[in-house]
């Protein structure tokens, strides 16, 4: 399996855990899919995408939390635990840094929130970020 395929499988795994299972990401599962150490995978991820895996996961959590806040009546405390924050205070701080407003303001206004979309890995990129010139 090429890096692009591995990367897409890992992104799909992360998204499934954030959106459907609402469980923590298991580094052991990422190691299994990537076929390398977690630290090495994190370096490759950052190199290929210009963002760290931790940032990607945090930005996706805050995007999904924004959707939940706008479309449900879930309490901020429950939202903070749903997305893995230790406290509503730490969630509110991260939410405000990402979206520019507090969760309460986001719920009570028509302001548009920040969106960090799910990554889709291009099949035409290789690990160096250039075009894949291998023709089989």
PDB file of C-alpha atoms in Angstrom:
ATOM      1  CA  UNK A   1       0.000   0.000   0.000  1.00  0.00           C
ATOM      2  CA  UNK A   2       1.357   3.447  -0.924  1.00  0.00           C
ATOM      3  CA  UNK A   3       1.593   6.341   1.538  1.00  0.00           C
ATOM      4  CA  UNK A   4      -1.365   8.092  -0.042  1.00  0.00           C
ATOM      5  CA  UNK A   5      -3.566   5.040   0.489  1.00  0.00           C
ATOM      6  CA  UNK A   6      -2.350   4.634   4.068  1.00  0.00           C
ATOM      7  CA  UNK A   7      -2.908   8.314   4.761  1.00  0.00           C
ATOM      8  CA  UNK A   8      -6.469   8.191   3.398  1.00  0.00           C
ATOM      9  CA  UNK A   9      -7.244   5.089   5.497  1.00  0.00           C
ATOM     10  CA  UNK A  10      -5.945   6.860   8.603  1.00  0.00           C
ATOM     11  CA  UNK A  11      -7.962  10.007   7.837  1.00  0.00           C
ATOM     12  CA  UNK A  12     -11.058   7.835   7.364  1.00  0.00           C
ATOM     13  CA  UNK A  13     -10.312   6.078  10.674  1.00  0.00           C
ATOM     14  CA  UNK A  14      -9.949   9.448  12.469  1.00  0.00           C
ATOM     15  CA  UNK A  15     -13.172  10.797  10.950  1.00  0.00           C
ATOM     16  CA  UNK A  16     -15.082   7.627  11.847  1.00  0.00           C
ATOM     17  CA  UNK A  17     -13.966   7.950  15.448  1.00  0.00           C
ATOM     18  CA  UNK A  18     -14.758  11.652  15.665  1.00  0.00           C
ATOM     19  CA  UNK A  19     -18.128  11.559  13.924  1.00  0.00           C
ATOM     20  CA  UNK A  20     -19.625   8.133  14.483  1.00  0.00           C
ATOM     21  CA  UNK A  21     -18.023   6.274  17.339  1.00  0.00           C
ATOM     22  CA  UNK A  22     -17.144   9.346  19.413  1.00  0.00           C
ATOM     23  CA  UNK A  23     -14.160   7.469  20.829  1.00  0.00           C
ATOM     24  CA  UNK A  24     -10.560   8.557  21.315  1.00  0.00           C
ATOM     25  CA  UNK A  25      -8.144   7.999  18.444  1.00  0.00           C
ATOM     26  CA  UNK A  26      -5.999   4.926  19.137  1.00  0.00           C
ATOM     27  CA  UNK A  27      -2.342   5.481  18.169  1.00  0.00           C
ATOM     28  CA  UNK A  28      -1.916   1.685  17.968  1.00  0.00           C
ATOM     29  CA  UNK A  29      -4.512   1.532  15.178  1.00  0.00           C
ATOM     30  CA  UNK A  30      -2.663   4.285  13.301  1.00  0.00           C
ATOM     31  CA  UNK A  31       0.613   2.339  13.699  1.00  0.00           C
ATOM     32  CA  UNK A  32      -1.126  -0.771  12.343  1.00  0.00           C
ATOM     33  CA  UNK A  33      -2.472   1.045   9.258  1.00  0.00           C
ATOM     34  CA  UNK A  34       0.692   3.080   8.613  1.00  0.00           C
ATOM     35  CA  UNK A  35       3.094   0.198   9.108  1.00  0.00           C
ATOM     36  CA  UNK A  36       5.573   2.414  10.948  1.00  0.00           C
ATOM     37  CA  UNK A  37       6.038   4.068  14.336  1.00  0.00           C
ATOM     38  CA  UNK A  38       3.534   6.688  15.464  1.00  0.00           C
ATOM     39  CA  UNK A  39       6.260   9.338  15.663  1.00  0.00           C
ATOM     40  CA  UNK A  40       7.445   8.618  12.121  1.00  0.00           C
ATOM     41  CA  UNK A  41       3.879   8.710  10.817  1.00  0.00           C
ATOM     42  CA  UNK A  42       3.300  12.083  12.501  1.00  0.00           C
ATOM     43  CA  UNK A  43       6.382  13.463  10.725  1.00  0.00           C
ATOM     44  CA  UNK A  44       5.231  12.108   7.352  1.00  0.00           C
ATOM     45  CA  UNK A  45       1.714  13.470   7.936  1.00  0.00           C
ATOM     46  CA  UNK A  46       3.069  16.946   8.722  1.00  0.00           C
ATOM     47  CA  UNK A  47       5.436  16.861   5.747  1.00  0.00           C
ATOM     48  CA  UNK A  48       2.725  15.753   3.306  1.00  0.00           C
ATOM     49  CA  UNK A  49      -0.020  18.064   4.572  1.00  0.00           C
ATOM     50  CA  UNK A  50       1.634  21.120   6.096  1.00  0.00           C
ATOM     51  CA  UNK A  51      -0.257  20.535   9.349  1.00  0.00           C
ATOM     52  CA  UNK A  52       0.415  18.209  12.258  1.00  0.00           C
ATOM     53  CA  UNK A  53      -1.869  15.245  12.923  1.00  0.00           C
ATOM     54  CA  UNK A  54      -2.730  16.704  16.336  1.00  0.00           C
ATOM     55  CA  UNK A  55      -3.736  20.037  14.746  1.00  0.00           C
ATOM     56  CA  UNK A  56      -5.794  18.274  12.098  1.00  0.00           C
ATOM     57  CA  UNK A  57      -7.669  16.301  14.760  1.00  0.00           C
ATOM     58  CA  UNK A  58      -8.174  19.412  16.931  1.00  0.00           C
ATOM     59  CA  UNK A  59      -9.425  21.510  13.979  1.00  0.00           C
ATOM     60  CA  UNK A  60     -11.818  18.739  12.935  1.00  0.00           C
ATOM     61  CA  UNK A  61     -13.141  18.359  16.505  1.00  0.00           C
ATOM     62  CA  UNK A  62     -13.785  22.101  16.737  1.00  0.00           C
ATOM     63  CA  UNK A  63     -15.466  22.144  13.319  1.00  0.00           C
ATOM     64  CA  UNK A  64     -17.757  19.270  14.336  1.00  0.00           C
ATOM     65  CA  UNK A  65     -18.422  20.889  17.714  1.00  0.00           C
ATOM     66  CA  UNK A  66     -19.520  24.023  15.866  1.00  0.00           C
ATOM     67  CA  UNK A  67     -21.952  21.987  13.765  1.00  0.00           C
ATOM     68  CA  UNK A  68     -23.320  20.338  16.920  1.00  0.00           C
ATOM     69  CA  UNK A  69     -23.673  23.668  18.672  1.00  0.00           C
ATOM     70  CA  UNK A  70     -25.629  25.190  15.788  1.00  0.00           C
ATOM     71  CA  UNK A  71     -27.829  22.187  15.016  1.00  0.00           C
ATOM     72  CA  UNK A  72     -28.600  20.645  18.424  1.00  0.00           C
ATOM     73  CA  UNK A  73     -29.403  21.803  21.929  1.00  0.00           C
ATOM     74  CA  UNK A  74     -26.507  19.852  23.472  1.00  0.00           C
ATOM     75  CA  UNK A  75     -25.061  21.587  26.526  1.00  0.00           C
ATOM     76  CA  UNK A  76     -21.551  23.053  26.259  1.00  0.00           C
ATOM     77  CA  UNK A  77     -20.374  20.821  29.112  1.00  0.00           C
ATOM     78  CA  UNK A  78     -21.571  17.717  27.235  1.00  0.00           C
ATOM     79  CA  UNK A  79     -20.047  18.979  24.000  1.00  0.00           C
ATOM     80  CA  UNK A  80     -16.697  19.499  25.703  1.00  0.00           C
ATOM     81  CA  UNK A  81     -16.607  15.896  26.930  1.00  0.00           C
ATOM     82  CA  UNK A  82     -17.927  14.529  23.629  1.00  0.00           C
ATOM     83  CA  UNK A  83     -14.892  15.984  21.850  1.00  0.00           C
ATOM     84  CA  UNK A  84     -12.390  14.903  24.480  1.00  0.00           C
ATOM     85  CA  UNK A  85     -11.763  18.111  26.413  1.00  0.00           C
ATOM     86  CA  UNK A  86     -10.974  17.839  30.116  1.00  0.00           C
ATOM     87  CA  UNK A  87     -13.309  20.663  31.079  1.00  0.00           C
ATOM     88  CA  UNK A  88     -15.841  23.080  29.617  1.00  0.00           C
ATOM     89  CA  UNK A  89     -13.309  25.853  30.288  1.00  0.00           C
ATOM     90  CA  UNK A  90     -10.593  24.275  28.131  1.00  0.00           C
ATOM     91  CA  UNK A  91     -13.180  23.543  25.422  1.00  0.00           C
ATOM     92  CA  UNK A  92     -14.498  27.115  25.486  1.00  0.00           C
ATOM     93  CA  UNK A  93     -10.954  28.510  25.212  1.00  0.00           C
ATOM     94  CA  UNK A  94     -10.110  26.245  22.237  1.00  0.00           C
ATOM     95  CA  UNK A  95     -13.487  26.973  20.608  1.00  0.00           C
ATOM     96  CA  UNK A  96     -12.979  30.712  20.961  1.00  0.00           C
ATOM     97  CA  UNK A  97      -9.442  30.553  19.533  1.00  0.00           C
ATOM     98  CA  UNK A  98     -10.641  28.540  16.527  1.00  0.00           C
ATOM     99  CA  UNK A  99     -13.988  30.212  15.785  1.00  0.00           C
ATOM    100  CA  UNK A 100     -13.326  33.707  17.164  1.00  0.00           C
ATOM    101  CA  UNK A 101     -16.395  33.636  19.421  1.00  0.00           C
ATOM    102  CA  UNK A 102     -17.522  31.714  22.491  1.00  0.00           C
ATOM    103  CA  UNK A 103     -19.792  28.665  22.225  1.00  0.00           C
ATOM    104  CA  UNK A 104     -22.616  30.662  23.855  1.00  0.00           C
ATOM    105  CA  UNK A 105     -22.245  33.473  21.296  1.00  0.00           C
ATOM    106  CA  UNK A 106     -22.095  30.913  18.473  1.00  0.00           C
ATOM    107  CA  UNK A 107     -25.352  29.329  19.567  1.00  0.00           C
ATOM    108  CA  UNK A 108     -27.195  32.622  20.028  1.00  0.00           C
ATOM    109  CA  UNK A 109     -26.188  34.409  16.836  1.00  0.00           C
ATOM    110  CA  UNK A 110     -26.328  33.801  13.106  1.00  0.00           C
ATOM    111  CA  UNK A 111     -22.580  34.218  12.699  1.00  0.00           C
ATOM    112  CA  UNK A 112     -20.858  31.669  10.452  1.00  0.00           C
ATOM    113  CA  UNK A 113     -18.300  29.469  12.162  1.00  0.00           C
ATOM    114  CA  UNK A 114     -14.923  28.346  10.886  1.00  0.00           C
ATOM    115  CA  UNK A 115     -14.872  25.079   8.954  1.00  0.00           C
ATOM    116  CA  UNK A 116     -11.875  22.811   8.555  1.00  0.00           C
ATOM    117  CA  UNK A 117     -12.995  20.163   6.050  1.00  0.00           C
ATOM    118  CA  UNK A 118     -12.064  16.491   6.068  1.00  0.00           C
ATOM    119  CA  UNK A 119      -8.868  15.926   4.130  1.00  0.00           C
ATOM    120  CA  UNK A 120      -9.000  13.978   0.915  1.00  0.00           C
ATOM    121  CA  UNK A 121      -5.689  12.599  -0.258  1.00  0.00           C
ATOM    122  CA  UNK A 122      -4.902  13.177  -3.895  1.00  0.00           C
ATOM    123  CA  UNK A 123      -3.973  10.008  -5.752  1.00  0.00           C
ATOM    124  CA  UNK A 124      -1.634  11.971  -8.001  1.00  0.00           C
ATOM    125  CA  UNK A 125       0.720  13.032  -5.182  1.00  0.00           C
ATOM    126  CA  UNK A 126       3.617  10.983  -3.978  1.00  0.00           C
ATOM    127  CA  UNK A 127       5.445  11.356  -0.642  1.00  0.00           C
ATOM    128  CA  UNK A 128       7.516  14.263  -1.985  1.00  0.00           C
ATOM    129  CA  UNK A 129       4.372  16.187  -2.816  1.00  0.00           C
ATOM    130  CA  UNK A 130       5.048  16.214  -6.559  1.00  0.00           C
ATOM    131  CA  UNK A 131       3.201  14.521  -9.348  1.00  0.00           C
ATOM    132  CA  UNK A 132       3.420  10.775  -9.462  1.00  0.00           C
ATOM    133  CA  UNK A 133       5.148   9.932 -12.720  1.00  0.00           C
ATOM    134  CA  UNK A 134       5.083   6.157 -12.286  1.00  0.00           C
ATOM    135  CA  UNK A 135       3.066   4.666 -15.120  1.00  0.00           C
ATOM    136  CA  UNK A 136       2.426   0.939 -14.797  1.00  0.00           C
TER     137      UNK A 136
END
